[in-house]
JSON list of C-alpha atoms in Angstrom, two decimals:
[
{"chain": "A", "resi": 24, "resn": "MET", "atom": "CA", "xyz": [42.23, 22.98, -21.02]},
{"chain": "A", "resi": 25, "resn": "VAL", "atom": "CA", "xyz": [39.35, 23.91, -21.86]},
{"chain": "A", "resi": 26, "resn": "ALA", "atom": "CA", "xyz": [39.45, 22.14, -25.05]},
{"chain": "A", "resi": 27, "resn": "ASN", "atom": "CA", "xyz": [40.18, 19.17, -23.12]},
{"chain": "A", "resi": 28, "resn": "ILE", "atom": "CA", "xyz": [37.22, 19.71, -20.84]},
{"chain": "A", "resi": 29, "resn": "THR", "atom": "CA", "xyz": [34.85, 19.54, -24.34]},
{"chain": "A", "resi": 30, "resn": "ASN", "atom": "CA", "xyz": [36.43, 16.98, -25.13]},
{"chain": "A", "resi": 31, "resn": "ASP", "atom": "CA", "xyz": [35.52, 14.99, -22.33]},
{"chain": "A", "resi": 32, "resn": "ILE", "atom": "CA", "xyz": [31.24, 16.44, -22.85]},
{"chain": "A", "resi": 33, "resn": "SER", "atom": "CA", "xyz": [31.04, 15.05, -26.23]},
{"chain": "A", "resi": 34, "resn": "LEU", "atom": "CA", "xyz": [32.41, 11.96, -25.51]},
{"chain": "A", "resi": 35, "resn": "LEU", "atom": "CA", "xyz": [30.73, 11.69, -22.18]},
{"chain": "A", "resi": 36, "resn": "ARG", "atom": "CA", "xyz": [27.65, 11.91, -24.20]},
{"chain": "A", "resi": 37, "resn": "GLN", "atom": "CA", "xyz": [28.42, 10.09, -26.72]},
{"chain": "A", "resi": 38, "resn": "ILE", "atom": "CA", "xyz": [29.04, 7.41, -24.85]},
{"chain": "A", "resi": 39, "resn": "ARG", "atom": "CA", "xyz": [25.96, 7.65, -23.02]},
{"chain": "A", "resi": 40, "resn": "GLU", "atom": "CA", "xyz": [24.52, 7.29, -25.79]},
{"chain": "A", "resi": 41, "resn": "GLY", "atom": "CA", "xyz": [25.96, 4.23, -26.16]},
{"chain": "A", "resi": 42, "resn": "ASN", "atom": "CA", "xyz": [28.22, 4.96, -28.67]},
{"chain": "A", "resi": 43, "resn": "GLU", "atom": "CA", "xyz": [30.62, 2.39, -28.64]},
{"chain": "A", "resi": 44, "resn": "ASP", "atom": "CA", "xyz": [33.33, 3.38, -31.10]},
{"chain": "A", "resi": 45, "resn": "ALA", "atom": "CA", "xyz": [32.94, 7.16, -28.74]},
{"chain": "A", "resi": 46, "resn": "PHE", "atom": "CA", "xyz": [34.23, 4.27, -25.67]},
{"chain": "A", "resi": 47, "resn": "LYS", "atom": "CA", "xyz": [36.34, 2.23, -27.49]},
{"chain": "A", "resi": 48, "resn": "SER", "atom": "CA", "xyz": [38.57, 5.95, -28.14]},
{"chain": "A", "resi": 49, "resn": "LEU", "atom": "CA", "xyz": [38.34, 6.21, -24.82]},
{"chain": "A", "resi": 50, "resn": "PHE", "atom": "CA", "xyz": [39.47, 2.56, -23.34]},
{"chain": "A", "resi": 51, "resn": "GLU", "atom": "CA", "xyz": [42.50, 2.98, -26.62]},
{"chain": "A", "resi": 52, "resn": "THR", "atom": "CA", "xyz": [43.59, 6.93, -24.61]},
{"chain": "A", "resi": 53, "resn": "TYR", "atom": "CA", "xyz": [42.96, 6.19, -21.36]},
{"chain": "A", "resi": 54, "resn": "PHE", "atom": "CA", "xyz": [43.20, 1.74, -20.37]},
{"chain": "A", "resi": 55, "resn": "THR", "atom": "CA", "xyz": [47.60, 0.82, -20.44]},
{"chain": "A", "resi": 56, "resn": "PRO", "atom": "CA", "xyz": [48.12, 4.71, -18.23]},
{"chain": "A", "resi": 57, "resn": "LEU", "atom": "CA", "xyz": [45.62, 3.32, -16.09]},
{"chain": "A", "resi": 58, "resn": "CYS", "atom": "CA", "xyz": [47.34, 0.05, -15.92]},
{"chain": "A", "resi": 59, "resn": "ARG", "atom": "CA", "xyz": [50.27, 2.46, -15.32]},
{"chain": "A", "resi": 60, "resn": "PHE", "atom": "CA", "xyz": [49.48, 4.45, -12.27]},
{"chain": "A", "resi": 61, "resn": "ILE", "atom": "CA", "xyz": [47.63, 1.63, -10.67]},
{"chain": "A", "resi": 62, "resn": "TYR", "atom": "CA", "xyz": [51.18, -0.90, -11.48]},
{"chain": "A", "resi": 63, "resn": "LEU", "atom": "CA", "xyz": [53.42, 1.44, -9.47]},
{"chain": "A", "resi": 64, "resn": "HIS", "atom": "CA", "xyz": [51.06, 1.80, -6.66]},
{"chain": "A", "resi": 65, "resn": "LEU", "atom": "CA", "xyz": [50.76, -2.15, -6.44]},
{"chain": "A", "resi": 66, "resn": "ASP", "atom": "CA", "xyz": [53.37, -4.27, -8.23]},
{"chain": "A", "resi": 67, "resn": "ASP", "atom": "CA", "xyz": [51.00, -6.49, -9.88]},
{"chain": "A", "resi": 68, "resn": "LYS", "atom": "CA", "xyz": [50.47, -6.41, -13.18]},
{"chain": "A", "resi": 69, "resn": "ASN", "atom": "CA", "xyz": [47.61, -8.80, -13.63]},
{"chain": "A", "resi": 70, "resn": "VAL", "atom": "CA", "xyz": [46.29, -7.15, -10.44]},
{"chain": "A", "resi": 71, "resn": "ALA", "atom": "CA", "xyz": [46.24, -3.83, -12.33]},
{"chain": "A", "resi": 72, "resn": "GLU", "atom": "CA", "xyz": [45.00, -5.02, -15.75]},
{"chain": "A", "resi": 73, "resn": "GLU", "atom": "CA", "xyz": [41.66, -6.39, -14.08]},
{"chain": "A", "resi": 74, "resn": "LEU", "atom": "CA", "xyz": [41.43, -2.80, -11.83]},
{"chain": "A", "resi": 75, "resn": "ALA", "atom": "CA", "xyz": [41.45, -1.18, -15.37]},
{"chain": "A", "resi": 76, "resn": "MET", "atom": "CA", "xyz": [39.05, -2.99, -16.74]},
{"chain": "A", "resi": 77, "resn": "ASP", "atom": "CA", "xyz": [37.33, -3.45, -14.01]},
{"chain": "A", "resi": 78, "resn": "ILE", "atom": "CA", "xyz": [36.49, 0.98, -13.90]},
{"chain": "A", "resi": 79, "resn": "PHE", "atom": "CA", "xyz": [35.78, 0.73, -17.70]},
{"chain": "A", "resi": 80, "resn": "ILE", "atom": "CA", "xyz": [33.04, -2.45, -17.28]},
{"chain": "A", "resi": 81, "resn": "TYR", "atom": "CA", "xyz": [31.68, -0.04, -14.01]},
{"chain": "A", "resi": 82, "resn": "LEU", "atom": "CA", "xyz": [31.46, 3.66, -16.93]},
{"chain": "A", "resi": 83, "resn": "TRP", "atom": "CA", "xyz": [30.08, 1.34, -19.21]},
{"chain": "A", "resi": 84, "resn": "GLU", "atom": "CA", "xyz": [27.41, -0.34, -17.37]},
{"chain": "A", "resi": 85, "resn": "ASN", "atom": "CA", "xyz": [26.62, 3.02, -16.06]},
{"chain": "A", "resi": 86, "resn": "ARG", "atom": "CA", "xyz": [27.08, 5.34, -18.92]},
{"chain": "A", "resi": 87, "resn": "GLU", "atom": "CA", "xyz": [23.05, 6.80, -18.54]},
{"chain": "A", "resi": 88, "resn": "THR", "atom": "CA", "xyz": [23.25, 7.09, -15.44]},
{"chain": "A", "resi": 89, "resn": "PHE", "atom": "CA", "xyz": [27.57, 8.33, -14.98]},
{"chain": "A", "resi": 90, "resn": "GLN", "atom": "CA", "xyz": [28.46, 12.76, -14.46]},
{"chain": "A", "resi": 91, "resn": "ILE", "atom": "CA", "xyz": [31.45, 13.34, -14.20]},
{"chain": "A", "resi": 92, "resn": "GLN", "atom": "CA", "xyz": [32.33, 16.79, -12.10]},
{"chain": "A", "resi": 93, "resn": "LEU", "atom": "CA", "xyz": [36.10, 17.63, -13.63]},
{"chain": "A", "resi": 94, "resn": "SER", "atom": "CA", "xyz": [37.42, 15.26, -16.83]},
{"chain": "A", "resi": 95, "resn": "LEU", "atom": "CA", "xyz": [36.84, 12.41, -17.24]},
{"chain": "A", "resi": 96, "resn": "LYS", "atom": "CA", "xyz": [40.53, 11.33, -16.86]},
{"chain": "A", "resi": 97, "resn": "ALA", "atom": "CA", "xyz": [40.80, 13.09, -13.78]},
{"chain": "A", "resi": 98, "resn": "TYR", "atom": "CA", "xyz": [37.88, 11.11, -12.62]},
{"chain": "A", "resi": 99, "resn": "LEU", "atom": "CA", "xyz": [39.52, 7.75, -14.26]},
{"chain": "A", "resi": 100, "resn": "PHE", "atom": "CA", "xyz": [42.61, 8.18, -12.47]},
{"chain": "A", "resi": 101, "resn": "GLN", "atom": "CA", "xyz": [40.95, 9.10, -9.32]},
{"chain": "A", "resi": 102, "resn": "ALA", "atom": "CA", "xyz": [38.72, 6.05, -9.59]},
{"chain": "A", "resi": 103, "resn": "ALA", "atom": "CA", "xyz": [42.57, 4.57, -10.47]},
{"chain": "A", "resi": 104, "resn": "LYS", "atom": "CA", "xyz": [43.39, 6.16, -7.06]},
{"chain": "A", "resi": 105, "resn": "ASN", "atom": "CA", "xyz": [40.17, 4.07, -5.10]},
{"chain": "A", "resi": 106, "resn": "LYS", "atom": "CA", "xyz": [40.68, 0.87, -6.62]},
{"chain": "A", "resi": 107, "resn": "CYS", "atom": "CA", "xyz": [44.54, 1.06, -5.67]},
{"chain": "A", "resi": 108, "resn": "LEU", "atom": "CA", "xyz": [43.04, 1.75, -1.96]},
{"chain": "A", "resi": 109, "resn": "ASN", "atom": "CA", "xyz": [40.92, -0.49, -1.54]},
{"chain": "A", "resi": 110, "resn": "GLU", "atom": "CA", "xyz": [42.92, -3.48, -3.04]},
{"chain": "A", "resi": 111, "resn": "LEU", "atom": "CA", "xyz": [45.95, -2.25, -0.20]},
{"chain": "A", "resi": 112, "resn": "ARG", "atom": "CA", "xyz": [43.12, -2.39, 2.61]},
{"chain": "A", "resi": 113, "resn": "LYS", "atom": "CA", "xyz": [41.55, -6.16, 1.58]},
{"chain": "A", "resi": 114, "resn": "LYS", "atom": "CA", "xyz": [45.78, -7.47, 2.17]},
{"chain": "A", "resi": 115, "resn": "LYS", "atom": "CA", "xyz": [46.37, -5.42, 5.08]},
{"chain": "A", "resi": 116, "resn": "LYS", "atom": "CA", "xyz": [42.31, -7.15, 6.25]},
{"chain": "A", "resi": 117, "resn": "LYS", "atom": "CA", "xyz": [44.26, -10.44, 4.80]},
{"chain": "A", "resi": 118, "resn": "LYS", "atom": "CA", "xyz": [47.58, -10.11, 6.88]},
{"chain": "A", "resi": 119, "resn": "LYS", "atom": "CA", "xyz": [46.07, -8.90, 10.07]},
{"chain": "A", "resi": 120, "resn": "LYS", "atom": "CA", "xyz": [43.68, -12.15, 9.68]},
{"chain": "A", "resi": 121, "resn": "THR", "atom": "CA", "xyz": [46.92, -14.44, 9.35]},
{"chain": "A", "resi": 122, "resn": "LYS", "atom": "CA", "xyz": [48.60, -11.75, 12.03]},
{"chain": "A", "resi": 123, "resn": "LYS", "atom": "CA", "xyz": [45.34, -13.16, 14.17]},
{"chain": "A", "resi": 124, "resn": "LYS", "atom": "CA", "xyz": [45.72, -17.24, 13.12]},
{"chain": "A", "resi": 125, "resn": "LYS", "atom": "CA", "xyz": [49.44, -16.48, 14.25]},
{"chain": "A", "resi": 126, "resn": "GLU", "atom": "CA", "xyz": [49.06, -16.01, 17.42]},
{"chain": "A", "resi": 127, "resn": "THR", "atom": "CA", "xyz": [46.33, -18.45, 18.03]},
{"chain": "A", "resi": 128, "resn": "VAL", "atom": "CA", "xyz": [48.67, -21.07, 17.39]},
{"chain": "A", "resi": 129, "resn": "GLY", "atom": "CA", "xyz": [51.13, -19.69, 20.00]},
{"chain": "A", "resi": 130, "resn": "LEU", "atom": "CA", "xyz": [53.76, -18.08, 17.43]},
{"chain": "A", "resi": 131, "resn": "ASP", "atom": "CA", "xyz": [55.94, -21.66, 16.53]},
{"chain": "A", "resi": 132, "resn": "GLY", "atom": "CA", "xyz": [58.89, -19.64, 16.33]},
{"chain": "A", "resi": 133, "resn": "VAL", "atom": "CA", "xyz": [56.90, -16.39, 14.91]},
{"chain": "A", "resi": 134, "resn": "GLU", "atom": "CA", "xyz": [57.30, -12.66, 16.66]},
{"chain": "A", "resi": 135, "resn": "VAL", "atom": "CA", "xyz": [54.12, -10.60, 16.98]},
{"chain": "A", "resi": 136, "resn": "SER", "atom": "CA", "xyz": [55.94, -8.19, 16.29]},
{"chain": "A", "resi": 137, "resn": "THR", "atom": "CA", "xyz": [57.18, -8.90, 13.16]},
{"chain": "A", "resi": 138, "resn": "ILE", "atom": "CA", "xyz": [53.27, -9.38, 11.91]},
{"chain": "A", "resi": 139, "resn": "ASN", "atom": "CA", "xyz": [52.72, -6.21, 13.47]},
{"chain": "A", "resi": 140, "resn": "THR", "atom": "CA", "xyz": [56.24, -4.65, 11.14]},
{"chain": "A", "resi": 141, "resn": "SER", "atom": "CA", "xyz": [54.55, -5.45, 7.71]},
{"chain": "A", "resi": 142, "resn": "VAL", "atom": "CA", "xyz": [51.56, -4.31, 8.66]},
{"chain": "A", "resi": 143, "resn": "SER", "atom": "CA", "xyz": [52.41, -1.12, 9.48]},
{"chain": "A", "resi": 144, "resn": "THR", "atom": "CA", "xyz": [55.15, -2.52, 6.39]},
{"chain": "A", "resi": 145, "resn": "LEU", "atom": "CA", "xyz": [52.44, -1.64, 4.82]},
{"chain": "A", "resi": 146, "resn": "GLU", "atom": "CA", "xyz": [50.74, 1.40, 5.24]},
{"chain": "A", "resi": 147, "resn": "THR", "atom": "CA", "xyz": [54.42, 3.17, 4.95]},
{"chain": "A", "resi": 148, "resn": "GLU", "atom": "CA", "xyz": [54.34, 1.66, 1.47]},
{"chain": "A", "resi": 149, "resn": "GLU", "atom": "CA", "xyz": [51.45, 3.08, 0.09]},
{"chain": "A", "resi": 150, "resn": "LEU", "atom": "CA", "xyz": [52.19, 6.51, 2.04]},
{"chain": "A", "resi": 151, "resn": "TYR", "atom": "CA", "xyz": [55.37, 6.71, 0.04]},
{"chain": "A", "resi": 152, "resn": "ARG", "atom": "CA", "xyz": [54.24, 6.05, -2.79]},
{"chain": "A", "resi": 153, "resn": "LEU", "atom": "CA", "xyz": [51.76, 8.82, -2.76]},
{"chain": "A", "resi": 154, "resn": "ILE", "atom": "CA", "xyz": [53.64, 11.04, -1.61]},
{"chain": "A", "resi": 155, "resn": "GLN", "atom": "CA", "xyz": [56.38, 10.31, -3.84]},
{"chain": "A", "resi": 156, "resn": "GLU", "atom": "CA", "xyz": [54.11, 10.27, -7.19]},
{"chain": "A", "resi": 157, "resn": "ALA", "atom": "CA", "xyz": [52.45, 14.22, -6.08]},
{"chain": "A", "resi": 158, "resn": "VAL", "atom": "CA", "xyz": [55.97, 15.55, -5.88]},
{"chain": "A", "resi": 159, "resn": "PHE", "atom": "CA", "xyz": [56.99, 14.08, -8.82]},
{"chain": "A", "resi": 160, "resn": "SER", "atom": "CA", "xyz": [53.55, 15.72, -10.27]},
{"chain": "A", "resi": 161, "resn": "LEU", "atom": "CA", "xyz": [54.44, 18.96, -8.96]},
{"chain": "A", "resi": 162, "resn": "PRO", "atom": "CA", "xyz": [55.80, 21.52, -11.73]},
{"chain": "A", "resi": 163, "resn": "ASP", "atom": "CA", "xyz": [59.67, 21.58, -12.70]},
{"chain": "A", "resi": 164, "resn": "LYS", "atom": "CA", "xyz": [60.95, 24.49, -10.43]},
{"chain": "A", "resi": 165, "resn": "CYS", "atom": "CA", "xyz": [58.74, 23.77, -7.44]},
{"chain": "A", "resi": 166, "resn": "ARG", "atom": "CA", "xyz": [59.05, 19.61, -7.44]},
{"chain": "A", "resi": 167, "resn": "ASN", "atom": "CA", "xyz": [63.34, 20.89, -7.58]},
{"chain": "A", "resi": 168, "resn": "ILE", "atom": "CA", "xyz": [62.58, 23.36, -4.68]},
{"chain": "A", "resi": 169, "resn": "PHE", "atom": "CA", "xyz": [60.96, 20.77, -2.87]},
{"chain": "A", "resi": 170, "resn": "LEU", "atom": "CA", "xyz": [63.26, 17.89, -3.10]},
{"chain": "A", "resi": 171, "resn": "LEU", "atom": "CA", "xyz": [66.49, 20.96, -2.65]},
{"chain": "A", "resi": 172, "resn": "SER", "atom": "CA", "xyz": [64.66, 21.10, 0.89]},
{"chain": "A", "resi": 173, "resn": "ARG", "atom": "CA", "xyz": [63.06, 17.67, 2.20]},
{"chain": "A", "resi": 174, "resn": "SER", "atom": "CA", "xyz": [65.56, 15.72, 0.30]},
{"chain": "A", "resi": 175, "resn": "GLU", "atom": "CA", "xyz": [69.20, 17.08, 0.70]},
{"chain": "A", "resi": 176, "resn": "ASN", "atom": "CA", "xyz": [68.42, 19.22, 4.39]},
{"chain": "A", "resi": 177, "resn": "LEU", "atom": "CA", "xyz": [68.89, 22.41, 2.17]},
{"chain": "A", "resi": 178, "resn": "THR", "atom": "CA", "xyz": [67.83, 25.49, 4.02]},
{"chain": "A", "resi": 179, "resn": "ASN", "atom": "CA", "xyz": [65.88, 27.80, 2.39]},
{"chain": "A", "resi": 180, "resn": "GLN", "atom": "CA", "xyz": [69.03, 30.36, 2.41]},
{"chain": "A", "resi": 181, "resn": "GLU", "atom": "CA", "xyz": [70.74, 27.40, 0.86]},
{"chain": "A", "resi": 182, "resn": "ILE", "atom": "CA", "xyz": [68.11, 27.01, -1.79]},
{"chain": "A", "resi": 183, "resn": "ALA", "atom": "CA", "xyz": [67.59, 30.69, -2.73]},
{"chain": "A", "resi": 184, "resn": "ARG", "atom": "CA", "xyz": [72.29, 30.68, -3.17]},
{"chain": "A", "resi": 185, "resn": "ARG", "atom": "CA", "xyz": [72.02, 27.57, -5.11]},
{"chain": "A", "resi": 186, "resn": "LEU", "atom": "CA", "xyz": [69.27, 28.23, -7.57]},
{"chain": "A", "resi": 187, "resn": "ASP", "atom": "CA", "xyz": [70.51, 32.30, -7.51]},
{"chain": "A", "resi": 188, "resn": "ILE", "atom": "CA", "xyz": [66.88, 33.15, -6.51]},
{"chain": "A", "resi": 189, "resn": "SER", "atom": "CA", "xyz": [65.15, 35.12, -3.30]},
{"chain": "A", "resi": 190, "resn": "VAL", "atom": "CA", "xyz": [63.99, 33.21, -0.87]},
{"chain": "A", "resi": 191, "resn": "LYS", "atom": "CA", "xyz": [61.06, 34.42, -1.30]},
{"chain": "A", "resi": 192, "resn": "THR", "atom": "CA", "xyz": [59.99, 32.47, -4.04]},
{"chain": "A", "resi": 193, "resn": "VAL", "atom": "CA", "xyz": [61.81, 29.78, -2.42]},
{"chain": "A", "resi": 194, "resn": "GLU", "atom": "CA", "xyz": [59.51, 29.60, 0.38]},
{"chain": "A", "resi": 195, "resn": "GLY", "atom": "CA", "xyz": [56.48, 29.67, -1.32]},
{"chain": "A", "resi": 196, "resn": "GLN", "atom": "CA", "xyz": [57.30, 27.10, -3.63]},
{"chain": "A", "resi": 197, "resn": "ILE", "atom": "CA", "xyz": [57.21, 25.03, -0.53]},
{"chain": "A", "resi": 198, "resn": "THR", "atom": "CA", "xyz": [54.50, 26.39, 0.43]},
{"chain": "A", "resi": 199, "resn": "THR", "atom": "CA", "xyz": [53.01, 25.42, -3.04]},
{"chain": "A", "resi": 200, "resn": "ALA", "atom": "CA", "xyz": [54.32, 22.32, -3.17]},
{"chain": "A", "resi": 201, "resn": "LEU", "atom": "CA", "xyz": [52.87, 21.20, 0.09]},
{"chain": "A", "resi": 202, "resn": "LYS", "atom": "CA", "xyz": [49.64, 22.48, -0.93]},
{"chain": "A", "resi": 203, "resn": "LYS", "atom": "CA", "xyz": [49.73, 20.38, -3.88]},
{"chain": "A", "resi": 204, "resn": "ILE", "atom": "CA", "xyz": [50.77, 17.13, -1.60]},
{"chain": "A", "resi": 205, "resn": "LYS", "atom": "CA", "xyz": [47.98, 17.75, 0.84]},
{"chain": "A", "resi": 206, "resn": "LYS", "atom": "CA", "xyz": [45.34, 18.33, -1.78]},
{"chain": "A", "resi": 207, "resn": "PHE", "atom": "CA", "xyz": [46.84, 14.68, -3.60]},
{"chain": "A", "resi": 208, "resn": "LEU", "atom": "CA", "xyz": [46.94, 13.63, -0.67]},
{"chain": "A", "resi": 209, "resn": "GLY", "atom": "CA", "xyz": [43.28, 14.34, 0.06]},
{"chain": "A", "resi": 210, "resn": "ASP", "atom": "CA", "xyz": [41.64, 13.70, 3.96]},
{"chain": "A", "resi": 211, "resn": "GLN", "atom": "CA", "xyz": [42.89, 10.21, 4.26]},
{"chain": "A", "resi": 212, "resn": "TYR", "atom": "CA", "xyz": [46.59, 11.25, 5.36]},
{"chain": "A", "resi": 213, "resn": "SER", "atom": "CA", "xyz": [44.87, 14.79, 5.96]},
{"chain": "A", "resi": 214, "resn": "TYR", "atom": "CA", "xyz": [46.16, 13.82, 10.24]},
{"chain": "A", "resi": 215, "resn": "LEU", "atom": "CA", "xyz": [49.93, 14.18, 8.22]},
{"chain": "A", "resi": 216, "resn": "TRP", "atom": "CA", "xyz": [48.89, 18.14, 8.66]}
]
């Protein structure tokens, strides 16, 4: 972990100085993973590549004033997450405009509830993808216990028996999972907790 932070600081310093090789190295390391991450949320390869490219363009154009709090990797994936959320908001607004147009036309056989459902479905899909990603980012043991609890609806006692661990361990792992998922989702979904 410390080596990664040191590498990030060194790489960032080189990029700030305009070192194109350092930037190329960063691009080659993270472009494909960012595209995959964005594609997971938006299900559109072209948009994923475009948004990932935007992140790198922004980084290069602002290299002299650019600041990171944790690591370059953390920054890049947070930027990708933000791009995804912005894109989903744009789609939602577009759907709302379509809804209003259809309502003013006199509905012509289109149910208002159908249009409203598609907007809320988009929000639900976004949230589901984020939760799924958060769950799969959990350590194996923690994820397994959480999924047994939530997906299979097992009680803490049943999980403890099945995995031959204590109930306290099960409770601790579920608490840890919920905290990590909450942190992963951020303030936007704080209303869920």
